[in-house]
mmCIF file of C-alpha atoms in Angstrom:
data_model
loop_
_atom_site.group_PDB
_atom_site.id
_atom_site.type_symbol
_atom_site.label_atom_id
_atom_site.label_comp_id
_atom_site.label_asym_id
_atom_site.label_seq_id
_atom_site.Cartn_x
_atom_site.Cartn_y
_atom_site.Cartn_z
ATOM 1 C CA MET A 1 -19.576 -65.892 -9.524
ATOM 2 C CA THR A 2 -21.526 -63.029 -7.983
ATOM 3 C CA ASP A 3 -20.363 -60.264 -5.675
ATOM 4 C CA ALA A 4 -22.095 -58.120 -3.055
ATOM 5 C CA TYR A 5 -22.853 -55.350 -5.569
ATOM 6 C CA GLU A 6 -24.535 -57.713 -8.006
ATOM 7 C CA ARG A 7 -26.651 -59.367 -5.333
ATOM 8 C CA GLU A 8 -27.853 -55.973 -4.105
ATOM 9 C CA ALA A 9 -28.202 -54.032 -7.366
ATOM 10 C CA MET A 10 -29.304 -56.906 -9.624
ATOM 11 C CA PRO A 11 -31.564 -59.145 -7.516
ATOM 12 C CA GLY A 12 -33.824 -60.040 -10.428
ATOM 13 C CA ILE A 13 -37.584 -60.566 -10.416
ATOM 14 C CA GLY A 14 -38.558 -63.967 -9.127
ATOM 15 C CA GLU A 15 -36.024 -66.790 -9.272
ATOM 16 C CA VAL A 16 -32.654 -65.948 -10.813
ATOM 17 C CA LEU A 17 -31.947 -68.481 -13.563
ATOM 18 C CA HIS A 18 -28.486 -67.410 -14.719
ATOM 19 C CA ARG A 19 -25.759 -64.960 -13.725
ATOM 20 C CA HIS A 20 -22.670 -64.021 -15.665
ATOM 21 C CA LYS A 21 -19.830 -61.646 -14.808
ATOM 22 C CA VAL A 22 -16.800 -60.685 -16.867
ATOM 23 C CA THR A 23 -13.952 -58.308 -16.003
ATOM 24 C CA SER A 24 -11.506 -56.645 -18.349
ATOM 25 C CA PRO A 25 -8.184 -58.532 -18.383
ATOM 26 C CA ARG A 26 -5.308 -56.920 -16.535
ATOM 27 C CA TRP A 27 -3.133 -56.829 -19.632
ATOM 28 C CA ALA A 28 -5.717 -54.627 -21.357
ATOM 29 C CA LEU A 29 -5.799 -52.215 -18.432
ATOM 30 C CA ALA A 30 -1.999 -52.115 -18.307
ATOM 31 C CA LEU A 31 -1.761 -51.525 -22.055
ATOM 32 C CA VAL A 32 -4.348 -48.726 -22.152
ATOM 33 C CA LEU A 33 -2.951 -46.978 -19.093
ATOM 34 C CA GLY A 34 0.752 -47.716 -19.278
ATOM 35 C CA LEU A 35 1.561 -47.275 -22.953
ATOM 36 C CA PRO A 36 0.553 -43.573 -23.315
ATOM 37 C CA LEU A 37 2.157 -42.680 -19.992
ATOM 38 C CA GLY A 38 5.350 -44.517 -20.890
ATOM 39 C CA LEU A 39 5.609 -42.813 -24.278
ATOM 40 C CA ALA A 40 4.933 -39.406 -22.712
ATOM 41 C CA THR A 41 7.631 -40.039 -20.093
ATOM 42 C CA ILE A 42 10.179 -40.924 -22.769
ATOM 43 C CA ALA A 43 9.270 -37.811 -24.774
ATOM 44 C CA ALA A 44 9.424 -35.623 -21.666
ATOM 45 C CA ALA A 45 12.847 -37.011 -20.803
ATOM 46 C CA GLY A 46 14.050 -36.141 -24.298
ATOM 47 C CA LEU A 47 12.774 -32.591 -23.935
ATOM 48 C CA ALA A 48 14.401 -32.265 -20.526
ATOM 49 C CA LEU A 49 17.755 -33.431 -21.872
ATOM 50 C CA GLY A 50 17.426 -30.821 -24.608
ATOM 51 C CA GLY A 51 16.960 -28.092 -22.033
ATOM 52 C CA GLN A 52 13.206 -27.667 -22.582
ATOM 53 C CA LEU A 53 12.218 -28.205 -18.981
ATOM 54 C CA LEU A 54 8.912 -26.312 -19.230
ATOM 55 C CA GLY A 55 7.840 -28.342 -22.250
ATOM 56 C CA ALA A 56 8.837 -31.579 -20.556
ATOM 57 C CA ALA A 57 6.903 -30.673 -17.415
ATOM 58 C CA SER A 58 3.812 -29.716 -19.442
ATOM 59 C CA LEU A 59 3.948 -32.908 -21.448
ATOM 60 C CA LEU A 60 4.359 -35.077 -18.369
ATOM 61 C CA GLY A 61 1.601 -33.230 -16.494
ATOM 62 C CA GLY A 62 -0.792 -33.665 -19.397
ATOM 63 C CA ALA A 63 0.043 -37.334 -19.647
ATOM 64 C CA LEU A 64 -0.612 -37.825 -15.927
ATOM 65 C CA ALA A 65 -3.961 -36.012 -16.160
ATOM 66 C CA LEU A 66 -4.990 -38.077 -19.176
ATOM 67 C CA SER A 67 -3.896 -41.243 -17.417
ATOM 68 C CA ALA A 68 -6.011 -40.361 -14.372
ATOM 69 C CA ILE A 69 -9.101 -39.793 -16.529
ATOM 70 C CA THR A 70 -8.497 -42.983 -18.502
ATOM 71 C CA THR A 71 -8.015 -44.932 -15.279
ATOM 72 C CA PHE A 72 -11.362 -43.723 -13.962
ATOM 73 C CA VAL A 73 -13.163 -44.657 -17.183
ATOM 74 C CA MET A 74 -11.481 -48.042 -17.431
ATOM 75 C CA VAL A 75 -12.159 -48.968 -13.815
ATOM 76 C CA THR A 76 -15.785 -47.829 -14.081
ATOM 77 C CA PHE A 77 -16.474 -49.875 -17.208
ATOM 78 C CA ALA A 78 -14.089 -52.748 -16.526
ATOM 79 C CA THR A 79 -16.823 -55.123 -15.364
ATOM 80 C CA ALA A 80 -19.976 -56.347 -17.083
ATOM 81 C CA ARG A 81 -22.741 -58.300 -15.366
ATOM 82 C CA ILE A 82 -25.789 -60.181 -16.617
ATOM 83 C CA ALA A 83 -28.631 -61.455 -14.447
ATOM 84 C CA ILE A 84 -31.472 -63.439 -16.023
ATOM 85 C CA SER A 85 -34.462 -64.052 -13.790
ATOM 86 C CA GLU A 86 -38.060 -65.137 -14.253
ATOM 87 C CA GLY A 87 -39.183 -61.544 -14.723
ATOM 88 C CA GLU A 88 -36.369 -59.696 -16.491
ATOM 89 C CA ILE A 89 -33.040 -59.638 -18.283
ATOM 90 C CA HIS A 90 -30.730 -57.176 -16.519
ATOM 91 C CA VAL A 91 -27.425 -56.201 -18.122
ATOM 92 C CA GLN A 92 -24.896 -53.754 -16.695
ATOM 93 C CA LEU A 93 -21.680 -52.488 -18.232
ATOM 94 C CA GLY A 94 -20.061 -50.569 -15.414
ATOM 95 C CA PHE A 95 -23.005 -49.344 -13.369
ATOM 96 C CA ALA A 96 -25.651 -48.907 -16.065
ATOM 97 C CA GLY A 97 -27.395 -50.975 -18.694
ATOM 98 C CA PRO A 98 -30.764 -52.167 -20.021
ATOM 99 C CA ARG A 99 -33.435 -54.015 -18.034
ATOM 100 C CA ILE A 100 -35.767 -55.928 -20.338
ATOM 101 C CA PRO A 101 -38.957 -57.438 -18.882
ATOM 102 C CA ILE A 102 -39.485 -61.038 -19.936
ATOM 103 C CA ALA A 103 -43.010 -59.968 -20.903
ATOM 104 C CA GLU A 104 -41.445 -57.872 -23.704
ATOM 105 C CA VAL A 105 -39.294 -60.678 -25.139
ATOM 106 C CA VAL A 106 -40.499 -62.333 -28.342
ATOM 107 C CA GLY A 107 -37.697 -64.843 -28.712
ATOM 108 C CA VAL A 108 -33.990 -65.569 -28.323
ATOM 109 C CA LYS A 109 -31.365 -67.292 -30.456
ATOM 110 C CA VAL A 110 -27.613 -67.870 -30.538
ATOM 111 C CA ALA A 111 -25.750 -66.780 -33.676
ATOM 112 C CA PRO A 112 -22.128 -66.066 -34.696
ATOM 113 C CA SER A 113 -20.657 -62.767 -33.483
ATOM 114 C CA GLY A 114 -18.912 -62.035 -36.776
ATOM 115 C CA SER A 115 -16.678 -58.965 -36.625
ATOM 116 C CA ASN A 116 -18.105 -57.961 -33.218
ATOM 117 C CA ARG A 117 -16.424 -60.733 -31.235
ATOM 118 C CA MET A 118 -13.675 -58.748 -29.469
ATOM 119 C CA GLY A 119 -13.458 -55.895 -26.954
ATOM 120 C CA MET A 120 -15.981 -54.260 -24.644
ATOM 121 C CA GLY A 121 -18.506 -51.547 -25.395
ATOM 122 C CA VAL A 122 -22.036 -50.575 -26.447
ATOM 123 C CA ARG A 123 -23.374 -49.257 -29.724
ATOM 124 C CA SER A 124 -26.708 -49.030 -31.561
ATOM 125 C CA ASP A 125 -27.815 -48.855 -35.157
ATOM 126 C CA LEU A 126 -30.710 -47.197 -36.955
ATOM 127 C CA ARG A 127 -32.739 -50.433 -36.941
ATOM 128 C CA GLY A 128 -33.056 -50.332 -33.154
ATOM 129 C CA THR A 129 -30.448 -52.992 -32.444
ATOM 130 C CA THR A 130 -28.304 -52.464 -29.349
ATOM 131 C CA LEU A 131 -25.075 -54.453 -29.411
ATOM 132 C CA MET A 132 -23.102 -55.008 -26.223
ATOM 133 C CA THR A 133 -19.658 -56.573 -26.589
ATOM 134 C CA LEU A 134 -18.138 -58.051 -23.433
ATOM 135 C CA TRP A 135 -14.447 -58.846 -23.049
ATOM 136 C CA GLY A 136 -12.976 -61.946 -24.605
ATOM 137 C CA ASP A 137 -12.807 -63.773 -27.908
ATOM 138 C CA ASN A 138 -16.518 -64.530 -28.079
ATOM 139 C CA GLN A 139 -17.408 -66.441 -31.228
ATOM 140 C CA ARG A 140 -21.170 -66.463 -30.638
ATOM 141 C CA ALA A 141 -23.746 -63.925 -29.488
ATOM 142 C CA VAL A 142 -27.199 -63.990 -27.910
ATOM 143 C CA HIS A 143 -29.864 -62.214 -29.997
ATOM 144 C CA ILE A 144 -32.895 -61.094 -27.969
ATOM 145 C CA GLU A 145 -35.914 -59.883 -29.963
ATOM 146 C CA ARG A 146 -38.442 -57.584 -28.284
ATOM 147 C CA THR A 147 -42.121 -56.894 -28.848
ATOM 148 C CA ASN A 148 -41.390 -53.296 -29.950
ATOM 149 C CA GLY A 149 -39.320 -54.565 -32.886
ATOM 150 C CA THR A 150 -35.906 -53.730 -31.394
ATOM 151 C CA LYS A 151 -33.154 -56.217 -30.589
ATOM 152 C CA LEU A 152 -30.450 -56.599 -27.941
ATOM 153 C CA VAL A 153 -27.344 -58.531 -29.002
ATOM 154 C CA LEU A 154 -25.010 -59.723 -26.242
ATOM 155 C CA VAL A 155 -21.574 -60.785 -27.437
ATOM 156 C CA CYS A 156 -20.373 -62.737 -24.428
ATOM 157 C CA LYS A 157 -19.172 -66.065 -23.134
ATOM 158 C CA GLU A 158 -21.672 -68.777 -22.172
ATOM 159 C CA PRO A 159 -24.212 -67.754 -24.861
ATOM 160 C CA GLU A 160 -25.880 -71.170 -24.920
ATOM 161 C CA ALA A 161 -26.409 -71.169 -21.139
ATOM 162 C CA MET A 162 -27.777 -67.650 -21.310
ATOM 163 C CA ALA A 163 -30.179 -68.511 -24.140
ATOM 164 C CA ARG A 164 -31.396 -71.572 -22.235
ATOM 165 C CA ALA A 165 -32.097 -69.407 -19.180
ATOM 166 C CA ILE A 166 -34.105 -66.938 -21.276
ATOM 167 C CA ASP A 167 -36.019 -69.796 -22.905
ATOM 168 C CA GLU A 168 -36.824 -71.116 -19.437
ATOM 169 C CA ALA A 169 -38.048 -67.676 -18.327
ATOM 170 C CA LEU A 170 -40.252 -67.479 -21.439
ATOM 171 C CA ALA A 171 -41.648 -70.962 -20.750
ATOM 172 C CA ARG A 172 -42.482 -70.034 -17.164
ATOM 173 C CA ARG A 173 -44.124 -66.831 -18.372
ATOM 174 C CA ASP A 174 -46.283 -68.750 -20.821
ATOM 175 C CA ARG A 175 -47.260 -71.318 -18.207
ATOM 176 C CA LYS A 176 -48.398 -68.534 -15.876
ATOM 177 C CA ALA A 177 -50.413 -66.754 -18.575
ATOM 178 C CA PRO A 178 -54.187 -67.182 -18.122
ATOM 179 C CA LYS A 179 -55.682 -69.752 -20.485
ATOM 180 C CA VAL A 180 -58.799 -68.707 -22.425
ATOM 181 C CA ARG A 181 -61.117 -71.599 -23.349
ATOM 182 C CA ILE A 182 -62.847 -71.496 -26.733
ATOM 183 C CA ALA A 183 -66.095 -72.431 -24.995
ATOM 184 C CA ASP A 184 -65.787 -69.343 -22.789
ATOM 185 C CA VAL A 185 -65.257 -67.158 -25.861
ATOM 186 C CA ASP A 186 -68.281 -68.676 -27.591
ATOM 187 C CA GLU A 187 -70.435 -68.143 -24.501
ATOM 188 C CA ASN A 188 -69.324 -64.507 -24.222
ATOM 189 C CA VAL A 189 -70.082 -63.901 -27.902
ATOM 190 C CA ALA A 190 -73.507 -65.533 -27.573
ATOM 191 C CA GLU A 191 -74.281 -63.456 -24.486
ATOM 192 C CA ALA A 192 -73.221 -60.255 -26.257
ATOM 193 C CA ASP A 193 -75.407 -61.177 -29.260
ATOM 194 C CA ALA A 194 -78.360 -61.822 -26.958
ATOM 195 C CA HIS A 195 -77.949 -58.442 -25.263
ATOM 196 C CA GLY A 196 -77.625 -56.753 -28.635
ATOM 197 C CA SER A 197 -80.795 -58.452 -29.856
ATOM 198 C CA GLU A 198 -82.743 -57.341 -26.789
ATOM 199 C CA ARG A 199 -81.578 -53.741 -27.265
ATOM 200 C CA THR A 200 -82.615 -53.840 -30.917
ATOM 201 C CA LYS A 201 -86.087 -55.157 -30.047
ATOM 202 C CA ALA A 202 -86.515 -52.489 -27.378
ATOM 203 C CA ALA A 203 -85.543 -49.765 -29.852
ATOM 204 C CA ASP A 204 -88.019 -51.147 -32.421
ATOM 205 C CA ARG A 205 -90.857 -51.093 -29.857
ATOM 206 C CA ALA A 206 -89.998 -47.511 -28.890
ATOM 207 C CA ARG A 207 -90.142 -46.376 -32.514
ATOM 208 C CA ALA A 208 -93.479 -48.207 -33.040
ATOM 209 C CA GLU A 209 -95.044 -46.430 -30.059
#
């Protein structure tokens, strides 16, 4: 299901073949935000009961500040979106992510996610592989190979549907590519040979004179 932001910021190039959106579960947000604040509140209450009011206030203030920062980060990166169109693969985690032209895609396959199946985040390795993990228990990942030798791995739900959409975009790209006939190549080579022969004969006559 798309939203207004996705339709405006990720319109795709040509026909959009597949869209996917995933949002961090509420329990994860509550755990990340509530647990540290709850523990800090309990600790601050203990300090206050012991007469250390300044320490309790400092601890609680720090916990609130950290909670505010964590809330901002979690809300910003709580949603991931994928839009596959005829011309590009556009992925956003939060408000940023890679845009890969279909012209730069060599191939795509679906493979097991292995130990990367849980959580949400982005990381890269020295081999040029960028791995994006989207929320959920995702058993399989989409491996996208590029012409520059790098790879984008998307650990997400609906990997088969996503791979089919990319395959369709590749097929449409190949159908639109200009076809070169062997006869045309042979004619061009023959014409180039003829021109080269004429230039050689002209040079020979000039040397003879």
